[in-house]
Short mmCIF file of C-alpha atoms in Angstrom, two decimals:
data_model
loop_
_atom_site.label_atom_id
_atom_site.label_comp_id
_atom_site.label_asym_id
_atom_site.label_seq_id
_atom_site.Cartn_x
_atom_site.Cartn_y
_atom_site.Cartn_z
CA MET H 1 -19.55 5.62 -13.66
CA THR H 2 -17.15 7.99 -15.47
CA VAL H 3 -14.19 6.44 -17.18
CA GLY H 4 -10.81 7.49 -15.67
CA LEU H 5 -8.60 10.10 -17.23
CA HIS H 6 -6.10 7.47 -18.42
CA ALA H 7 -8.48 4.70 -19.41
CA GLN H 8 -7.95 3.71 -23.09
CA GLN H 9 -10.50 2.17 -25.41
CA ASP H 10 -9.12 -1.33 -24.84
CA TYR H 11 -9.57 -1.00 -21.01
CA GLN H 12 -12.93 -1.43 -19.29
CA LEU H 13 -13.66 -0.48 -15.80
CA VAL H 14 -14.21 -3.69 -13.83
CA TRP H 15 -14.42 -2.35 -10.25
CA SER H 16 -14.09 0.97 -8.46
CA ASP H 17 -14.81 2.75 -5.23
CA GLU H 18 -15.50 6.46 -5.67
CA PHE H 19 -16.05 6.95 -1.87
CA ASP H 20 -19.21 9.01 -2.48
CA VAL H 21 -21.27 7.65 0.47
CA GLU H 22 -20.32 9.12 3.75
CA GLY H 23 -19.68 7.13 6.86
CA LYS H 24 -18.21 3.65 6.98
CA PRO H 25 -16.36 2.45 3.92
CA SER H 26 -18.19 -0.06 1.63
CA ASP H 27 -18.29 -3.79 2.42
CA ASP H 28 -15.73 -4.35 -0.35
CA TRP H 29 -13.14 -3.48 2.29
CA THR H 30 -11.82 -5.55 5.15
CA TYR H 31 -9.43 -4.36 7.86
CA GLU H 32 -6.15 -5.54 9.41
CA HIS H 33 -6.17 -5.52 13.15
CA GLY H 34 -3.57 -4.88 15.81
CA PHE H 35 0.20 -4.76 15.41
CA VAL H 36 0.88 -6.37 12.04
CA ARG H 37 4.34 -5.85 10.38
CA ASN H 38 7.72 -4.12 10.26
CA GLU H 39 7.59 -3.24 14.03
CA GLU H 40 5.53 -0.23 13.14
CA LEU H 41 4.07 1.89 15.93
CA GLN H 42 0.43 1.91 14.99
CA TRP H 43 -2.31 -0.41 16.17
CA TYR H 44 -4.59 -1.09 13.18
CA GLN H 45 -8.30 -0.71 13.77
CA SER H 46 -11.30 -0.14 11.46
CA GLN H 47 -12.50 3.01 13.21
CA ASN H 48 -9.70 5.13 11.87
CA ALA H 49 -11.13 4.82 8.33
CA TYR H 50 -14.15 6.76 7.18
CA VAL H 51 -15.66 8.42 4.14
CA LYS H 52 -16.23 12.17 4.17
CA ASP H 53 -16.54 14.86 1.45
CA GLY H 54 -16.02 12.34 -1.39
CA CYS H 55 -12.87 10.79 0.02
CA LEU H 56 -11.77 7.83 2.03
CA VAL H 57 -9.87 9.24 5.01
CA ILE H 58 -7.32 7.09 6.89
CA GLU H 59 -6.44 8.81 10.11
CA GLY H 60 -3.34 8.31 12.21
CA ARG H 61 -4.02 9.28 15.75
CA ARG H 62 -2.04 9.53 19.01
CA GLU H 63 -4.08 7.60 21.56
CA ARG H 64 -2.92 5.45 24.39
CA PHE H 65 -4.49 2.25 25.75
CA PRO H 66 -3.31 -1.15 27.03
CA ASN H 67 -2.16 -3.66 24.45
CA PRO H 68 -4.67 -6.45 24.82
CA TYR H 69 -2.07 -9.03 23.66
CA TYR H 70 0.68 -7.82 26.07
CA VAL H 71 2.82 -10.57 27.55
CA ALA H 72 5.54 -9.43 29.98
CA GLY H 73 8.90 -10.60 28.82
CA SER H 74 7.77 -11.68 25.35
CA ARG H 75 10.28 -11.63 22.55
CA ASP H 76 7.62 -10.87 19.99
CA TRP H 77 7.37 -7.15 19.26
CA ARG H 78 3.54 -7.48 18.91
CA SER H 79 3.11 -8.63 22.41
CA ASN H 80 6.00 -7.07 24.37
CA ARG H 81 4.63 -3.56 24.06
CA GLU H 82 2.55 -2.83 27.21
CA PHE H 83 0.69 0.07 25.60
CA VAL H 84 -0.60 1.17 22.22
CA ASP H 85 0.47 4.81 21.53
CA TYR H 86 -0.71 5.27 17.90
CA THR H 87 -3.66 3.98 15.86
CA SER H 88 -4.45 3.88 12.17
CA SER H 89 -6.13 1.73 9.52
CA CYS H 90 -5.19 -0.75 6.82
CA LEU H 91 -8.02 -1.57 4.30
CA THR H 92 -7.82 -4.52 1.90
CA THR H 93 -9.83 -6.12 -0.86
CA ARG H 94 -8.61 -9.55 0.18
CA LEU H 95 -12.09 -11.03 0.55
CA SER H 96 -13.81 -9.19 -2.28
CA HIS H 97 -11.65 -8.34 -5.24
CA GLN H 98 -8.39 -9.86 -6.57
CA PHE H 99 -6.76 -8.99 -9.86
CA LEU H 100 -4.38 -10.30 -12.52
CA TYR H 101 -3.23 -7.80 -15.20
CA GLY H 102 -4.89 -4.54 -16.13
CA ARG H 103 -4.69 -1.05 -14.82
CA VAL H 104 -5.10 0.29 -11.26
CA GLU H 105 -5.53 4.01 -10.70
CA VAL H 106 -5.65 5.77 -7.37
CA ARG H 107 -6.05 9.47 -6.76
CA ALA H 108 -4.86 10.48 -3.37
CA LYS H 109 -3.30 13.16 -1.12
CA ILE H 110 -0.69 11.74 1.22
CA PRO H 111 0.53 12.92 4.60
CA THR H 112 4.25 13.79 4.54
CA ALA H 113 4.96 14.60 8.15
CA THR H 114 7.92 12.77 9.72
CA GLY H 115 6.63 9.40 10.96
CA ALA H 116 4.09 8.85 8.21
CA TRP H 117 4.34 5.89 5.95
CA PRO H 118 1.39 5.87 3.57
CA ALA H 119 1.05 3.24 0.91
CA ILE H 120 -0.92 1.79 -2.03
CA TRP H 121 0.09 -1.78 -2.61
CA LEU H 122 -0.89 -5.31 -3.66
CA LEU H 123 -0.21 -8.78 -2.32
CA GLY H 124 -0.70 -12.17 -3.93
CA ASN H 125 -3.23 -14.53 -2.45
CA LYS H 126 -1.18 -17.72 -2.53
CA TRP H 127 1.85 -18.73 -0.49
CA ASP H 128 3.72 -16.87 2.19
CA TRP H 129 5.32 -13.47 1.60
CA PRO H 130 7.40 -12.90 -0.51
CA GLN H 131 6.66 -15.92 -2.67
CA SER H 132 3.19 -14.38 -3.09
CA GLY H 133 4.61 -11.29 -4.66
CA GLU H 134 4.21 -7.66 -3.58
CA ILE H 135 3.65 -4.62 -5.74
CA ASP H 136 4.09 -1.13 -4.17
CA MET H 137 2.35 1.35 -6.35
CA MET H 138 3.28 4.01 -3.77
CA GLU H 139 5.24 4.22 -0.50
CA TYR H 140 6.36 7.43 1.09
CA PHE H 141 8.95 7.25 3.87
CA ILE H 142 12.43 8.14 4.99
CA LYS H 143 14.97 6.28 2.77
CA ASP H 144 18.69 6.74 3.38
CA GLY H 145 17.93 9.74 5.61
CA SER H 146 15.76 11.53 3.04
CA PRO H 147 11.99 11.66 2.48
CA SER H 148 11.30 9.62 -0.70
CA ILE H 149 8.58 8.15 -2.82
CA LEU H 150 9.08 4.52 -3.84
CA ALA H 151 7.66 2.32 -6.54
CA ASN H 152 8.59 -1.36 -6.07
CA ALA H 153 7.92 -5.00 -6.59
CA CYS H 154 9.37 -8.08 -4.83
CA TRP H 155 9.28 -11.78 -5.14
CA GLY H 156 10.82 -14.80 -3.38
CA SER H 157 14.48 -15.66 -2.95
CA ASP H 158 15.84 -19.07 -1.99
CA LYS H 159 15.48 -18.14 1.74
CA ARG H 160 12.34 -17.94 3.80
CA TRP H 161 10.91 -14.42 4.27
CA THR H 162 13.67 -12.91 2.15
CA ALA H 163 12.65 -10.95 -0.94
CA VAL H 164 14.30 -10.10 -4.23
CA TRP H 165 13.46 -6.39 -4.87
CA ASP H 166 13.12 -4.24 -7.98
CA SER H 167 12.84 -0.77 -6.33
CA ALA H 168 12.80 2.78 -7.55
CA VAL H 169 13.56 5.43 -4.92
CA ILE H 170 12.79 8.98 -5.94
CA PRO H 171 13.72 11.80 -3.57
CA PHE H 172 10.74 13.80 -2.51
CA THR H 173 12.57 16.93 -3.62
CA HIS H 174 12.17 15.67 -7.23
CA PHE H 175 8.54 16.59 -6.89
CA THR H 176 8.66 19.57 -4.48
CA ASP H 177 11.41 21.36 -6.45
CA LYS H 178 8.91 21.50 -9.38
CA ASP H 179 5.92 22.27 -7.13
CA PRO H 180 6.55 23.49 -3.59
CA ALA H 181 2.80 22.91 -2.82
CA TRP H 182 2.99 19.30 -4.02
CA ALA H 183 2.04 17.82 -0.65
CA ASP H 184 -1.15 19.88 -0.42
CA LYS H 185 -2.55 18.41 -3.70
CA PHE H 186 -4.04 15.20 -4.97
CA HIS H 187 -2.01 13.06 -7.32
CA ILE H 188 -2.68 10.00 -9.45
CA TRP H 189 -0.75 6.79 -8.91
CA ARG H 190 -1.15 4.28 -11.69
CA MET H 191 -0.06 0.67 -12.39
CA ASP H 192 -0.15 -0.86 -15.91
CA TRP H 193 0.24 -4.63 -15.63
CA THR H 194 0.64 -6.96 -18.63
CA ARG H 195 2.19 -10.39 -18.96
CA GLN H 196 5.51 -8.78 -19.81
CA TYR H 197 5.76 -5.72 -17.50
CA ILE H 198 4.47 -3.89 -14.52
CA ARG H 199 4.89 -0.16 -15.05
CA LEU H 200 4.39 2.25 -12.11
CA TYR H 201 3.47 5.87 -12.70
CA LEU H 202 2.89 9.03 -10.68
CA ASP H 203 0.98 11.77 -12.52
CA ASP H 204 1.93 10.08 -15.80
CA GLU H 205 5.67 10.08 -14.97
CA LEU H 206 7.04 6.51 -15.20
CA LEU H 207 8.73 5.72 -11.92
CA ASN H 208 9.58 2.01 -12.42
CA GLU H 209 9.29 -0.72 -15.01
CA ILE H 210 9.53 -4.29 -13.75
CA ASP H 211 10.39 -6.95 -16.32
CA LEU H 212 8.25 -9.96 -15.50
CA SER H 213 10.58 -12.37 -17.26
CA GLN H 214 12.93 -11.78 -14.28
CA THR H 215 10.51 -12.19 -11.36
CA PHE H 216 10.35 -15.98 -10.79
CA ASN H 217 10.56 -17.18 -7.21
CA GLN H 218 14.05 -18.60 -6.61
CA GLY H 219 13.19 -21.95 -5.02
CA TYR H 220 12.52 -21.59 -1.35
CA ALA H 221 10.28 -24.65 -0.41
CA GLY H 222 10.50 -25.63 -4.08
CA ASN H 223 8.56 -22.58 -5.28
CA THR H 224 9.67 -21.40 -8.68
CA GLU H 225 6.38 -19.87 -9.71
CA ASN H 226 6.19 -16.32 -11.04
CA PRO H 227 3.91 -14.33 -8.55
CA PHE H 228 2.87 -11.88 -11.24
CA THR H 229 2.21 -14.13 -14.27
CA ASN H 230 1.41 -17.59 -13.11
CA THR H 231 -1.62 -19.68 -14.12
CA VAL H 232 -2.35 -21.25 -10.71
CA PRO H 233 -6.14 -21.49 -10.43
CA GLY H 234 -7.67 -18.72 -8.39
CA PHE H 235 -4.47 -16.76 -8.14
CA GLY H 236 -4.64 -12.88 -7.99
CA HIS H 237 -3.49 -9.91 -6.08
CA TYR H 238 -5.54 -7.84 -3.71
CA LEU H 239 -5.28 -4.15 -2.89
CA LEU H 240 -4.17 -2.64 0.40
CA LEU H 241 -4.50 1.09 1.43
CA ASN H 242 -2.82 1.91 4.70
CA LEU H 243 -1.12 4.58 6.77
CA ALA H 244 1.68 3.17 8.90
CA ILE H 245 3.42 5.17 11.56
CA GLY H 246 7.07 4.95 12.56
CA SER H 247 9.53 2.20 11.47
CA ASN H 248 10.62 3.32 7.96
CA GLY H 249 8.53 6.47 8.33
CA GLY H 250 10.84 7.76 11.06
CA ASN H 251 10.22 9.03 14.59
CA PRO H 252 6.82 10.64 14.49
CA ASP H 253 6.47 14.39 14.73
CA ILE H 254 3.81 14.52 17.43
CA THR H 255 2.94 18.15 16.53
CA GLN H 256 1.48 17.00 13.22
CA PHE H 257 -1.22 14.58 14.52
CA PRO H 258 -3.80 13.62 13.56
CA LEU H 259 -2.25 12.51 10.21
CA ARG H 260 -4.81 12.25 7.39
CA TYR H 261 -4.34 10.26 4.22
CA TYR H 262 -7.12 11.12 1.63
CA ILE H 263 -8.06 8.74 -1.22
CA ASP H 264 -10.51 10.22 -3.80
CA TYR H 265 -11.01 6.99 -5.80
CA VAL H 266 -9.73 3.55 -6.61
CA ARG H 267 -10.38 2.28 -10.17
CA VAL H 268 -9.47 -1.02 -11.76
CA TYR H 269 -9.53 -1.64 -15.49
CA GLN H 270 -8.96 -4.75 -17.45
#
C-alpha cells in the first residue's frame, strides 16, 4: 500500500479502500436503503454503486417504479410519494470502521450538474443526530442561489434535531475562475482531526477550521458531551459517501443523467 501524498511520518495508514477490484464494492461498505433524509428525490439502493477502472462509481439515475412504502394520504414524505423517480447510493462504514482523530483523505471527481448533491461526511455512532456530531468533509450543492462547496461540522443544541453549525461556504466560482476545467478533474479532500481542531482541506487549501473547545452539545436530553472529543467507550465516527439528488441540490437537470460520482480512494491515517 503506497502512503498518501500528504501522509507525514507521524501518521500511519490504518485503513483504506483503493477500489482496485472491479465489480461490487468491498464488504467494508454497507448501504442505506430507500428515502432517507432531507426530502431528497433519490431512492437509495446498493446497485447504483460499483467499482470500475480503479474507481468507486456512485451513479444517479432516472428510473421510475412504485414506492414499496407508499401509503395514500400519509404525512410522511417517505411514504406519501407514490413513485420513485430517481435512484442513487449511499455507502457507509458504520458496521466496519469507525474513527476518532487522525487524517482522512479522499480523492474524487464530483458531478456538478444542477440537482446533484455529492458528499463525503462522517457521523458519530452514539446518540441521535445532531448530538452524535456530523463532519462534512465535502458537500456540493446550491447555497443561496449559487453552486457552492461546503466544509462543515455540527453538534447538538438544546432542542431535539436542531444543530449548531460551523460552516464554510465557498462559491464554486472560487475554484472554476482559477481552473475552468475544475469539474472534469479529480481533487483531494482531506480532514486533519486532533483533540483541539478539525481542519478541512481541498487540494491543500484550508476551507474550515473547527475549534473543538466550542463543540459541546448544549443540553438536549441532558447531553453535554463533545461529539468530537469524548471518551465514551466505543465512540467513533463512520464514513459516508453518497450522491443525493434534489433538495439542496436543486431541481435536477434531466439532460445530465446519469450522474456519476467517482471516488479514486479513501485513506485513513492515525
